[in-house]
Coordinates of C-alpha atoms (C1' of nucleotides) in Angstrom, one line a residue:
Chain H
X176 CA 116.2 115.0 162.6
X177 CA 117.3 112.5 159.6
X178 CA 118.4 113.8 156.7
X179 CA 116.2 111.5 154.9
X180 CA 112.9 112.3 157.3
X181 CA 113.4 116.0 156.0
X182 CA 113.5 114.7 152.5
X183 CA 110.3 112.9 153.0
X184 CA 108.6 116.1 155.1
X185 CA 109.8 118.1 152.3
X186 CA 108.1 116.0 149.4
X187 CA 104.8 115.8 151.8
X188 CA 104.6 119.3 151.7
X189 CA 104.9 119.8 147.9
X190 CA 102.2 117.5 147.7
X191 CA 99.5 119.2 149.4
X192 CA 101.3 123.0 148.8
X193 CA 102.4 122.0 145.3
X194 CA 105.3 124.6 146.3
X195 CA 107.9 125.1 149.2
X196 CA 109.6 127.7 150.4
X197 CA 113.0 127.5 151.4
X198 CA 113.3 130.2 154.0
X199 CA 109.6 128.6 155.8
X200 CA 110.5 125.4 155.6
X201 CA 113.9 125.9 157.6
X202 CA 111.6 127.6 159.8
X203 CA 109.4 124.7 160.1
X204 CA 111.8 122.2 160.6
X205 CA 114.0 124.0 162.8
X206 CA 117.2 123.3 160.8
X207 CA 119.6 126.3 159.2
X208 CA 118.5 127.6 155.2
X209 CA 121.7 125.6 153.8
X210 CA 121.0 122.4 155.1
X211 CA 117.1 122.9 153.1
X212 CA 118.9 124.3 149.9
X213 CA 121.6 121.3 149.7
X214 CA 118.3 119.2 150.6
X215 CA 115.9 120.6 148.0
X216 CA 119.8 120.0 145.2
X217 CA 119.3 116.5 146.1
X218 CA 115.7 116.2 145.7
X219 CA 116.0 117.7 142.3
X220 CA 118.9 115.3 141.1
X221 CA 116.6 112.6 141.9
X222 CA 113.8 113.9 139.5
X223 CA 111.4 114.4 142.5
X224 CA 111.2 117.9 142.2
X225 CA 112.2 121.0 140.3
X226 CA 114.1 123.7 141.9
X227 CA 113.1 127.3 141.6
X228 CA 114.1 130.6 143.2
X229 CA 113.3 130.5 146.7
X230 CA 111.9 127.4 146.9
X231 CA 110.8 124.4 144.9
X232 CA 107.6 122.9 143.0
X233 CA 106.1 119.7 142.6
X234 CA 106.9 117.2 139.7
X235 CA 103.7 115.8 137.9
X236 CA 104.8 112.3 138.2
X237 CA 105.3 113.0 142.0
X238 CA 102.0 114.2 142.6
X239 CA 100.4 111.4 140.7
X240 CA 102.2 108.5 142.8
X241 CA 101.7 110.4 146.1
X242 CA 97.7 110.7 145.3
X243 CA 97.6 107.1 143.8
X244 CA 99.2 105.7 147.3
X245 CA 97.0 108.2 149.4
X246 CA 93.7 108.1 146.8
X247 CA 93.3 111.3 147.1
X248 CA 92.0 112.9 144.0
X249 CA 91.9 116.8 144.0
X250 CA 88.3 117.6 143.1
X251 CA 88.9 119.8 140.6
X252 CA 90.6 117.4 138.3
X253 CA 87.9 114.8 139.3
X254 CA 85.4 117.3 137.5
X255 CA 87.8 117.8 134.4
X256 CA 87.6 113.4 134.1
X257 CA 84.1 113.2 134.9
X258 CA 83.5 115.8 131.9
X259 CA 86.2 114.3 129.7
X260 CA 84.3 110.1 130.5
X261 CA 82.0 111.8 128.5
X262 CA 83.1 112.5 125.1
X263 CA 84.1 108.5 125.1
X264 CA 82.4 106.1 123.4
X265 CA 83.1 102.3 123.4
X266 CA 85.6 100.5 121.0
X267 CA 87.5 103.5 120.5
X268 CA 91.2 103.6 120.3
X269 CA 92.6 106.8 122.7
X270 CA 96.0 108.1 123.1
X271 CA 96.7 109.5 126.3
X272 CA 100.3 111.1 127.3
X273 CA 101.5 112.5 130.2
X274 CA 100.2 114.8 133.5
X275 CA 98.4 114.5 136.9
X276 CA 95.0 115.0 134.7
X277 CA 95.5 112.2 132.0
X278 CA 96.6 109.9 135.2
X279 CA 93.1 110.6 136.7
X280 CA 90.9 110.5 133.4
X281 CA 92.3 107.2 132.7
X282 CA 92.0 105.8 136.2
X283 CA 88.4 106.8 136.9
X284 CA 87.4 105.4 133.4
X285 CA 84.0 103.5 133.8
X286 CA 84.9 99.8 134.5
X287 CA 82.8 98.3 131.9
X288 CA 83.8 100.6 129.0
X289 CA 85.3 98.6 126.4
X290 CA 88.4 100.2 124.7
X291 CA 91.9 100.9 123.3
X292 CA 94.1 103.0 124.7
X293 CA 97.6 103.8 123.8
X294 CA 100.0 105.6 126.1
X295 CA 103.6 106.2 126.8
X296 CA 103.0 107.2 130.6
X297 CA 104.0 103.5 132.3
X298 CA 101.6 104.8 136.0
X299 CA 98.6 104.9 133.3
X300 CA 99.2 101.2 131.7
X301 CA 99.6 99.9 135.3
X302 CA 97.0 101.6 137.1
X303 CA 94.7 100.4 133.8
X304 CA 95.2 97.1 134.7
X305 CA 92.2 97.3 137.0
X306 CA 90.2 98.2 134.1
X307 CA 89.4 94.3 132.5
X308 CA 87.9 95.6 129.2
X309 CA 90.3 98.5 128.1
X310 CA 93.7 96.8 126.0
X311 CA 96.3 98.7 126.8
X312 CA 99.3 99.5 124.2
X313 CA 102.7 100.7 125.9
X314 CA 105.0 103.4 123.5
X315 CA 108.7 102.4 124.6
X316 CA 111.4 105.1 124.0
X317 CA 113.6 106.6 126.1
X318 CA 112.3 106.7 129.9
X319 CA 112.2 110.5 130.9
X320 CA 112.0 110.2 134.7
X321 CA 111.2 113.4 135.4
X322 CA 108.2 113.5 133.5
X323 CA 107.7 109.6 133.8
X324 CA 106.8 109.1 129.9
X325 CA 108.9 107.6 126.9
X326 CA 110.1 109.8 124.4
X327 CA 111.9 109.2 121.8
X328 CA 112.5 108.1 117.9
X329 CA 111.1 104.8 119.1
X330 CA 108.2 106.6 120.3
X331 CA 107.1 108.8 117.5
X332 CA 107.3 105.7 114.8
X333 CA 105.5 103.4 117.0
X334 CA 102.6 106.4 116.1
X335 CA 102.9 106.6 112.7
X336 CA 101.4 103.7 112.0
X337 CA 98.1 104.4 114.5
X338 CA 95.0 106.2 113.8
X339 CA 93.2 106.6 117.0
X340 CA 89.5 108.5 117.7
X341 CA 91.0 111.1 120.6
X342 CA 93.9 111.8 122.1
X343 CA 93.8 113.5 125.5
X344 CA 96.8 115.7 125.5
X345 CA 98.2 117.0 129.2
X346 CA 100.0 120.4 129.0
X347 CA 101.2 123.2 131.4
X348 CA 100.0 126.2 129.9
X349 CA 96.7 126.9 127.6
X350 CA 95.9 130.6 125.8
X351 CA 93.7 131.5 122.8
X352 CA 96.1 133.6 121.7
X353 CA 99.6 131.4 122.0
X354 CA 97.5 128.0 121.8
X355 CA 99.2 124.8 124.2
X356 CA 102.7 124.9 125.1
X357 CA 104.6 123.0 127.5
X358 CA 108.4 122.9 129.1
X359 CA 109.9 120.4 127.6
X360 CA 111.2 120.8 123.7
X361 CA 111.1 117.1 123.1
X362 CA 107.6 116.8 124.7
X363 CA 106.2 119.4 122.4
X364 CA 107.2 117.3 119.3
X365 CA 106.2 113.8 120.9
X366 CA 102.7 115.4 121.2
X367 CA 102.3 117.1 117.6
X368 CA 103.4 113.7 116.7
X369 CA 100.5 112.4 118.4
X370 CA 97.6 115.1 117.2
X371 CA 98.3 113.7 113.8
X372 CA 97.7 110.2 114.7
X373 CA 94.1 111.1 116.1
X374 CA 91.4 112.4 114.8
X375 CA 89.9 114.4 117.9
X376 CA 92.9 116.2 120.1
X377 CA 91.0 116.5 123.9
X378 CA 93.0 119.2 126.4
X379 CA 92.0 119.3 130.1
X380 CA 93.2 121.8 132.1
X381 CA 93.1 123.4 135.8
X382 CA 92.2 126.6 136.2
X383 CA 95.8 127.4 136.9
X384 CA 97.2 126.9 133.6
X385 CA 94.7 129.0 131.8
X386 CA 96.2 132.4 130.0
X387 CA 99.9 131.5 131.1
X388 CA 102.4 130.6 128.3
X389 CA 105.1 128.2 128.9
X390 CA 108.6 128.1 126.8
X391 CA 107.4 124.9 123.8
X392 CA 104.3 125.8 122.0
X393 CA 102.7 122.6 120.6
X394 CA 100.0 124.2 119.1
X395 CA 97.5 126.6 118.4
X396 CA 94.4 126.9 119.9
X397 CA 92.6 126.2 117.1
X398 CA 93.7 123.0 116.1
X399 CA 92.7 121.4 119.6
X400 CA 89.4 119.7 118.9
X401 CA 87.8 120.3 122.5
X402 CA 88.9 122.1 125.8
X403 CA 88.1 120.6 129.2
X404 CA 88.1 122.5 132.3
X405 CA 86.3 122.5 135.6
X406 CA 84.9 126.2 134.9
X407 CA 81.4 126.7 133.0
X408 CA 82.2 127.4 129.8
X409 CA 80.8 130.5 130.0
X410 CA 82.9 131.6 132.6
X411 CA 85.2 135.1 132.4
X412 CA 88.2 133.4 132.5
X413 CA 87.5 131.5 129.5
X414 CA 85.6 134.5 127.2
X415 CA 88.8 134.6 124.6
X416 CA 88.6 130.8 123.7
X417 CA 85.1 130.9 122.5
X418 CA 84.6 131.3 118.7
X419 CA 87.4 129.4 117.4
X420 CA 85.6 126.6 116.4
X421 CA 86.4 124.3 119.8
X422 CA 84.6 122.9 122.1
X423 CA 84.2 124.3 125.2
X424 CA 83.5 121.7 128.3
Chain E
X21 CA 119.4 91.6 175.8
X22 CA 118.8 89.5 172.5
X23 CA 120.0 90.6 169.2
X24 CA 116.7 89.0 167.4
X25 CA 114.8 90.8 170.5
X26 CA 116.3 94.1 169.4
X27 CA 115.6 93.5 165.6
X28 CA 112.1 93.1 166.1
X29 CA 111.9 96.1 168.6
X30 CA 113.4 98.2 165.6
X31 CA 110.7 97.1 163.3
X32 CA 108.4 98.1 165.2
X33 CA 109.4 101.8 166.1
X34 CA 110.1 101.7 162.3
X35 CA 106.4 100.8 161.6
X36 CA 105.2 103.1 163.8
X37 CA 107.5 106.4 163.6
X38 CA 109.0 105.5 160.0
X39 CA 112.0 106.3 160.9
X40 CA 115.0 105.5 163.5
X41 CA 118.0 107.4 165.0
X42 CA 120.5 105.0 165.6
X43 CA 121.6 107.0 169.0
X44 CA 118.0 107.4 170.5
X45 CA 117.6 103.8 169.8
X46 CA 120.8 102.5 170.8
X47 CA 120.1 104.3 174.5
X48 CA 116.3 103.4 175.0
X49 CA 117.2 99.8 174.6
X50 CA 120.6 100.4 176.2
X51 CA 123.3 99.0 174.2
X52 CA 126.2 100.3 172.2
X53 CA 125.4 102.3 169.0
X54 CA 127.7 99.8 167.6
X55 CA 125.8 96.8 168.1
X56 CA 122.4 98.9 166.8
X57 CA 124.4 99.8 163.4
X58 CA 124.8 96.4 163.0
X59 CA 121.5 95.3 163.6
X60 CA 120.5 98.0 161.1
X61 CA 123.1 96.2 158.7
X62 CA 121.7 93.1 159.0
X63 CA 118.2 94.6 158.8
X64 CA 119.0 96.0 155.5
X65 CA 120.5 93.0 154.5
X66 CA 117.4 91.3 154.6
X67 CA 115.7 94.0 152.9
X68 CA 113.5 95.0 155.9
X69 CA 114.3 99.1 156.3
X70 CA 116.8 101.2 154.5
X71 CA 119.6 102.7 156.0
X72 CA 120.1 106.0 156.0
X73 CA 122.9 108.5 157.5
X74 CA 122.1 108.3 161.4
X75 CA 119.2 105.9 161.3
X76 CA 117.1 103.9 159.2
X77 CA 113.8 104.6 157.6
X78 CA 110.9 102.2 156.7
X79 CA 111.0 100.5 153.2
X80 CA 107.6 101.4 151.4
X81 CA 108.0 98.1 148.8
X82 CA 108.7 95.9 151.9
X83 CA 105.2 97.3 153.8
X84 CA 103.4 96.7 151.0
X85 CA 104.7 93.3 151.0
X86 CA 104.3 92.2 154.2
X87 CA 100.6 93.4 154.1
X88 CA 99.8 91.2 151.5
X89 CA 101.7 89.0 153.3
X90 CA 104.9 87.9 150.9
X91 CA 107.5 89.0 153.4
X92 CA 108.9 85.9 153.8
X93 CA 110.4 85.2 150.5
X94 CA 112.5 88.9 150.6
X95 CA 115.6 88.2 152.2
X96 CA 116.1 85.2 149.7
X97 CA 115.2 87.5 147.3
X98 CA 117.5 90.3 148.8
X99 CA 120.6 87.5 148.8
X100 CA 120.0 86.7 144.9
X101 CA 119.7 90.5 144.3
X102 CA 123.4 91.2 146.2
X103 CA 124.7 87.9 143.9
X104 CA 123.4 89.7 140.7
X105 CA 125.1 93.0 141.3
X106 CA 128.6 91.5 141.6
X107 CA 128.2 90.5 137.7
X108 CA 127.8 94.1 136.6
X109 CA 130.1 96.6 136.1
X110 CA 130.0 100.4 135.3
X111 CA 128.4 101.3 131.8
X112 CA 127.1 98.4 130.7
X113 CA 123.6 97.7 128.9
X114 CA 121.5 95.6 130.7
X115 CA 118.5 93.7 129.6
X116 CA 115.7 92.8 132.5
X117 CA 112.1 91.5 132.0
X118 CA 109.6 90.7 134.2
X119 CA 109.3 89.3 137.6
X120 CA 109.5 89.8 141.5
X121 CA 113.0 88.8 141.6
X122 CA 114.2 91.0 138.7
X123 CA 112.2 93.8 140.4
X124 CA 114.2 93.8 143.2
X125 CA 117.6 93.1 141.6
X126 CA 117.0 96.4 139.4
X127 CA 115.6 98.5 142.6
X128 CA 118.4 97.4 145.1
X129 CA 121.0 98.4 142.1
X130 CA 124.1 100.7 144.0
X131 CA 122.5 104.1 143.5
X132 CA 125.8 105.3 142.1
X133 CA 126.0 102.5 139.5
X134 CA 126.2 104.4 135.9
X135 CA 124.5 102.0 133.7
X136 CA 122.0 102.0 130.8
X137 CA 118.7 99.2 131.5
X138 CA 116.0 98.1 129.0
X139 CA 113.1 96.8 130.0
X140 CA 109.7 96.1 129.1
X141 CA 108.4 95.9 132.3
X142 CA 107.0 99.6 133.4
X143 CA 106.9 98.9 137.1
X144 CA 111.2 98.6 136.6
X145 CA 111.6 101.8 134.8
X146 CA 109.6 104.0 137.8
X147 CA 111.5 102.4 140.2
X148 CA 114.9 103.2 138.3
X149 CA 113.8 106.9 138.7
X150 CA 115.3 107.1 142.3
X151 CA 118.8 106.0 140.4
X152 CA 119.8 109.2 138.8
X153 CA 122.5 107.7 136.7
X154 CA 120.7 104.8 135.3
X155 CA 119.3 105.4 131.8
X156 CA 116.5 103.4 131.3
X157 CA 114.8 102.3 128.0
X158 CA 111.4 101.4 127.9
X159 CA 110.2 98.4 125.6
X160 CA 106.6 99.4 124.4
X161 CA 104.1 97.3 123.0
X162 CA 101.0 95.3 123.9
X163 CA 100.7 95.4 127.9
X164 CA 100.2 92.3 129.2
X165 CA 98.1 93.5 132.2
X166 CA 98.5 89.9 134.1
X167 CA 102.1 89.8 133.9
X168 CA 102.9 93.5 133.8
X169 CA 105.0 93.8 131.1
X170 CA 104.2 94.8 127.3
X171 CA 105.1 91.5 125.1
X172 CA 104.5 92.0 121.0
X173 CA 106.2 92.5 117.5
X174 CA 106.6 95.9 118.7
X175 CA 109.1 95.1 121.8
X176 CA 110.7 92.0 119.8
X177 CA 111.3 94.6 116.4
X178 CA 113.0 97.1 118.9
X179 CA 115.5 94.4 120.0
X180 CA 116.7 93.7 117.1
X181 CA 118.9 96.5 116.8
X182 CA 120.3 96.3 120.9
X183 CA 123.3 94.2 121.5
X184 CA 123.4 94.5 125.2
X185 CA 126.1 93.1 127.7
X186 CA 123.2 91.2 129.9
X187 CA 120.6 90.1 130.4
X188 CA 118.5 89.2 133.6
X189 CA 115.8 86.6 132.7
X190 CA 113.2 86.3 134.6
X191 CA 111.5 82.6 134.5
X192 CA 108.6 80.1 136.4
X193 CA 110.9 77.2 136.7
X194 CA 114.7 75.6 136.0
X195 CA 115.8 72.5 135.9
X196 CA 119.3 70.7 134.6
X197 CA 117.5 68.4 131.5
X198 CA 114.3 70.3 130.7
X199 CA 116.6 74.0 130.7
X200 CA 114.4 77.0 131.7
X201 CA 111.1 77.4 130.9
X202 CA 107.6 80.1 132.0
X203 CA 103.7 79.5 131.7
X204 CA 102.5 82.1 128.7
X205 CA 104.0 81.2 125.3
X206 CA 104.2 84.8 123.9
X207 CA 106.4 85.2 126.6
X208 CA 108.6 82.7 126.2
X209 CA 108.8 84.2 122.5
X210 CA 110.1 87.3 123.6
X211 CA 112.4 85.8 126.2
X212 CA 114.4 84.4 123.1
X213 CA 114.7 87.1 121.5
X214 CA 115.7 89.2 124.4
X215 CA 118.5 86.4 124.9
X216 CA 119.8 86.9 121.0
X217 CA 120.0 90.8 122.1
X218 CA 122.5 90.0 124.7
X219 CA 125.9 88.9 125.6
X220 CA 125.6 87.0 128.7
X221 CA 122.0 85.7 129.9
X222 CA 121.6 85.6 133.6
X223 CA 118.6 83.7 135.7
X224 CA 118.0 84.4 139.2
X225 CA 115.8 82.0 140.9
X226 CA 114.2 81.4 144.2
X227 CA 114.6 78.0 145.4
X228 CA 111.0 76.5 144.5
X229 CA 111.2 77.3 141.3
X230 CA 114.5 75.1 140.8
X231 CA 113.7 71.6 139.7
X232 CA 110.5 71.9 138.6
X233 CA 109.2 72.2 135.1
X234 CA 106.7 74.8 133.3
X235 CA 104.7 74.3 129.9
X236 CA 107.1 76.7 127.5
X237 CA 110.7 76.2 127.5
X238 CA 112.6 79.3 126.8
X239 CA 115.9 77.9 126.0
X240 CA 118.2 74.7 127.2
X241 CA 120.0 75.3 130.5
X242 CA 123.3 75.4 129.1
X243 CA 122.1 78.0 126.9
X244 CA 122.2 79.9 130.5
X245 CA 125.8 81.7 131.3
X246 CA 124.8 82.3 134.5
X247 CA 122.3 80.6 137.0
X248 CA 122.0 82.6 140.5
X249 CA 120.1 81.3 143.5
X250 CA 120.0 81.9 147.2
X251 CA 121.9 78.6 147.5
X252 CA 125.3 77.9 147.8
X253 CA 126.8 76.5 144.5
X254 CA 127.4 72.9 146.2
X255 CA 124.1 72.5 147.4
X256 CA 122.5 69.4 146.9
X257 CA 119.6 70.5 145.1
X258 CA 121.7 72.3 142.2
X259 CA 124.1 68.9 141.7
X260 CA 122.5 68.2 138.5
X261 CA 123.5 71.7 137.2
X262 CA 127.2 71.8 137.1
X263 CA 129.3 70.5 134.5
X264 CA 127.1 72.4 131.8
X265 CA 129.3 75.2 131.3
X266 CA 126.8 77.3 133.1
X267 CA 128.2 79.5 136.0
X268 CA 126.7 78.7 139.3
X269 CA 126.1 81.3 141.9
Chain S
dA270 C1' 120.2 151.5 139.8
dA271 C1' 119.8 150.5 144.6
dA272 C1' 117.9 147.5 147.9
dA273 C1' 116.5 143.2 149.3
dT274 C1' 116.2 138.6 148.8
dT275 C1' 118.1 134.3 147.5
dA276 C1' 122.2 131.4 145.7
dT277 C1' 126.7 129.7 145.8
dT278 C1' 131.2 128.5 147.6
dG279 C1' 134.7 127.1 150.7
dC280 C1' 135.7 126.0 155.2
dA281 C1' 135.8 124.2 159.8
dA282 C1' 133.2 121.9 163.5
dA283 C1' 130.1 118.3 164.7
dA284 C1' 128.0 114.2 163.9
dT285 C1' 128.1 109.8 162.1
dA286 C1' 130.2 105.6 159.7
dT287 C1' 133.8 102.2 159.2
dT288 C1' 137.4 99.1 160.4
dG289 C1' 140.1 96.1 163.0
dC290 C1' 140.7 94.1 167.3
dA291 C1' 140.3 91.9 171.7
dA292 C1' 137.2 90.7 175.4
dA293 C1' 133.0 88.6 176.5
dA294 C1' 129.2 85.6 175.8
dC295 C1' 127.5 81.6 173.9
dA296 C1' 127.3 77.0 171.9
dT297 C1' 129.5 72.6 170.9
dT298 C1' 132.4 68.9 171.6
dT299 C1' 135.3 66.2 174.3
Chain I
dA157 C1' 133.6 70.7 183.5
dA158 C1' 137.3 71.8 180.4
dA159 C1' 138.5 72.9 175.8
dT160 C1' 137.3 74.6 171.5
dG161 C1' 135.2 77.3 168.1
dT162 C1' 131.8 80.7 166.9
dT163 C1' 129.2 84.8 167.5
dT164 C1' 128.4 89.0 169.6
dT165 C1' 129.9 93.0 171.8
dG166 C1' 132.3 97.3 173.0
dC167 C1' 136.2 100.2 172.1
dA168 C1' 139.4 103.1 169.8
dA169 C1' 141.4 105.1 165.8
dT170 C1' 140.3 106.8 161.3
dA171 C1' 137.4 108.2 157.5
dT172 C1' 133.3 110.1 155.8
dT173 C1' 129.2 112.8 155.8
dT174 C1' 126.5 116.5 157.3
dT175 C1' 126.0 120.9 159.1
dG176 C1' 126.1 125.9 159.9
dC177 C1' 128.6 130.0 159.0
dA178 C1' 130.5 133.8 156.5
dA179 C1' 131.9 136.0 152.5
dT180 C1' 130.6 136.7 147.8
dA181 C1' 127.8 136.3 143.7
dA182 C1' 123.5 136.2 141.4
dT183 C1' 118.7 137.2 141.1
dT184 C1' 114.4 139.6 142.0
dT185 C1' 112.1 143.5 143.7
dT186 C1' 111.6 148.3 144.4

DNA sequence: AAAATTATTGCAAAATATTGCAAAACATTT
DNA sequence: AAATGTTTTGCAATATTTTGCAATAATTTT
């Protein structure tokens, strides 16, 4: 067995598991724990996935390119886009960032909607290109590869000149209490940066990241304008969120 | 047993398995592992699989090529790409724009080369994420959907404060008296300006592009330090270009 | 805090890669 | 057909990479 076929067996599995573990995976491929760990180091110095104790999980960006090649949409964040399609209207301007569920909103966009959208995730300008009537505007800045977006000085002043209708923010972690956070520190402030250049913030989340907290808050739940998930908005999980004057889709 | 018979029986076990172990291969067809490294060199040389310690495994760009049916032009491509690599050193600030052959130059880049690239093409800066020490520098702006690259005052105002070391030019057509010239007029805009942000301007082109002449002229050919083709330098076809100044490669 | 699991490190064995060389095969010219 | 030059091939010596192991450290769980 190549080296390189485990890497690839390795990233297949994140895909689908969106997690490894070390110990089954040696199992799996009949090869000793080391050979998996030094594997899974190497993997993680090429940005395609992040280490964690006892195993690894899947990289946004990774997930995205894997689905785009394989078009396989998960169909809980096809319900979040379908719901999202809807607060859109034509001729506005949207800024979009980052995250598995941005990439799909935009993608699945209706192909006649006529729009503006701004973005500093390069797999949503090219995967818009299929989308004739939507003008796309690039943010440069510094290319994070792990979370395949520009961020950066350049990034931010490019905003402040821009007044957009919505701006679809991706995070990793949503509660009522400690509002959006994320893991990255520059990430949070590239996406206050871009609340205040719209004038509707949109958050769509899977049902995984509800009620956890990651390390960056961006901010509190209140100042989103509208929360998207695939649950009905009366739905348990979602009881704290209500009566803070947002939107529940 | 012939060597072209062997390449192509790699190709195809790479097309169908993905992947190759030099030893299997080397006794199912029944010749030296020696020879079979070789082929694989040459192989890679043309850009058709990527080697890999104790095989090869298939090259997902090159599939996707040769389905749409473009493989022909790759290993002149792939020559143009090894040419362009000998100009750059360690730590150096690069320039590239758009374009097949700058696509490839930037992707077949030595993974250990430490080097900092600005581009305004998105497509390049994914494909830089498999180089873990290449910074890369996204150029935002308007996005150009039918030539994949974002083009505006935006990406020309952010030049203005690079001076890079090169410059890889991407460009429709070259020719000795009529310099270098492309067919969309904003581009040839920002092709000047991304000259006057660099030391050294490079052009790699494919041989039917030399000779021939496009509607916007970017800049004279001596303007040109370097002019790389798949050629040799005292090919017939490129006698008009010495004697310029230019370096011919 | 102890136990259990997982990580890290250094090391030696195994597998693979590289290089130079000479024999063999092939093609080309006399 | 002999002589010549080129390409291909296999071999051997050497270098490099990969692998598994064992001892030790760090982390998570109990």
């Amino acid at each position: 067995m190549l080296k390189e076929e485990r890497h690839q067996l390795i990233l297949e599995k994140l895909n689908t598991d969106k997690k490894v573990n070390l110990v089954d995976i040696s199992q799996l491929l009949n090869v000793s724990y080391d050979s998996i760990r030094r594997d899974i180091i190497e993997l993680e110095d090429k940005g395609l996935l992040k280490k964690v104790h006892g195993g690894a999980i899947a990289n946004s960006y990774l997930s995205m390119k894997a689905s785009k090649g394989l078009g396989i949409a998960n169909s809980e964040i096809m319900g979040i886009a379908k719901k999202a399609h809807k607060l859109i209207e034509n001729h506005q301007t949207i800024i979009m960032d980052g995250g598995t569920t941005n990439f799909y909103i935009a993608e699945q966009l209706p192909k006649n909607l006529e729009a503006t959208i701004i973005t500093n995730n390069p797999h949503l300008a090219i995967s818009l290109s299929e989308h004739p009537k939507i003008d796309v505007i690039l943010l440069g800045g510094t290319f994070y590869k792990r979370y395949q977006i520009s961020i950066g000085i350049e990034t931010s002043t490019a905003l402040e000149h821009i007044n957009a209708d919505l701006y679809f923010m991706g995070i990793n972690s949503i509660s009522a209490n400690n509002g959006a956070a994320i893991r990255n520190y520059e990430e949070s402030l590239m996406k206050r940066r871009m609340m205040q250049s719209a004038r509707r913030t949109i958050v769509g989340v899977v049902e995984e990241k509800i009620n956890i907290q990651e390390t960056y808050k961006v901010c509190e739940f209140s100042q989103i304008s509208c929360l998207i998930s695939s649950l009905s908005p009366s739905d348990e999980l979602l009881k704290d969120f209500h009566g803070q004057g947002v939107e529940i889709l």
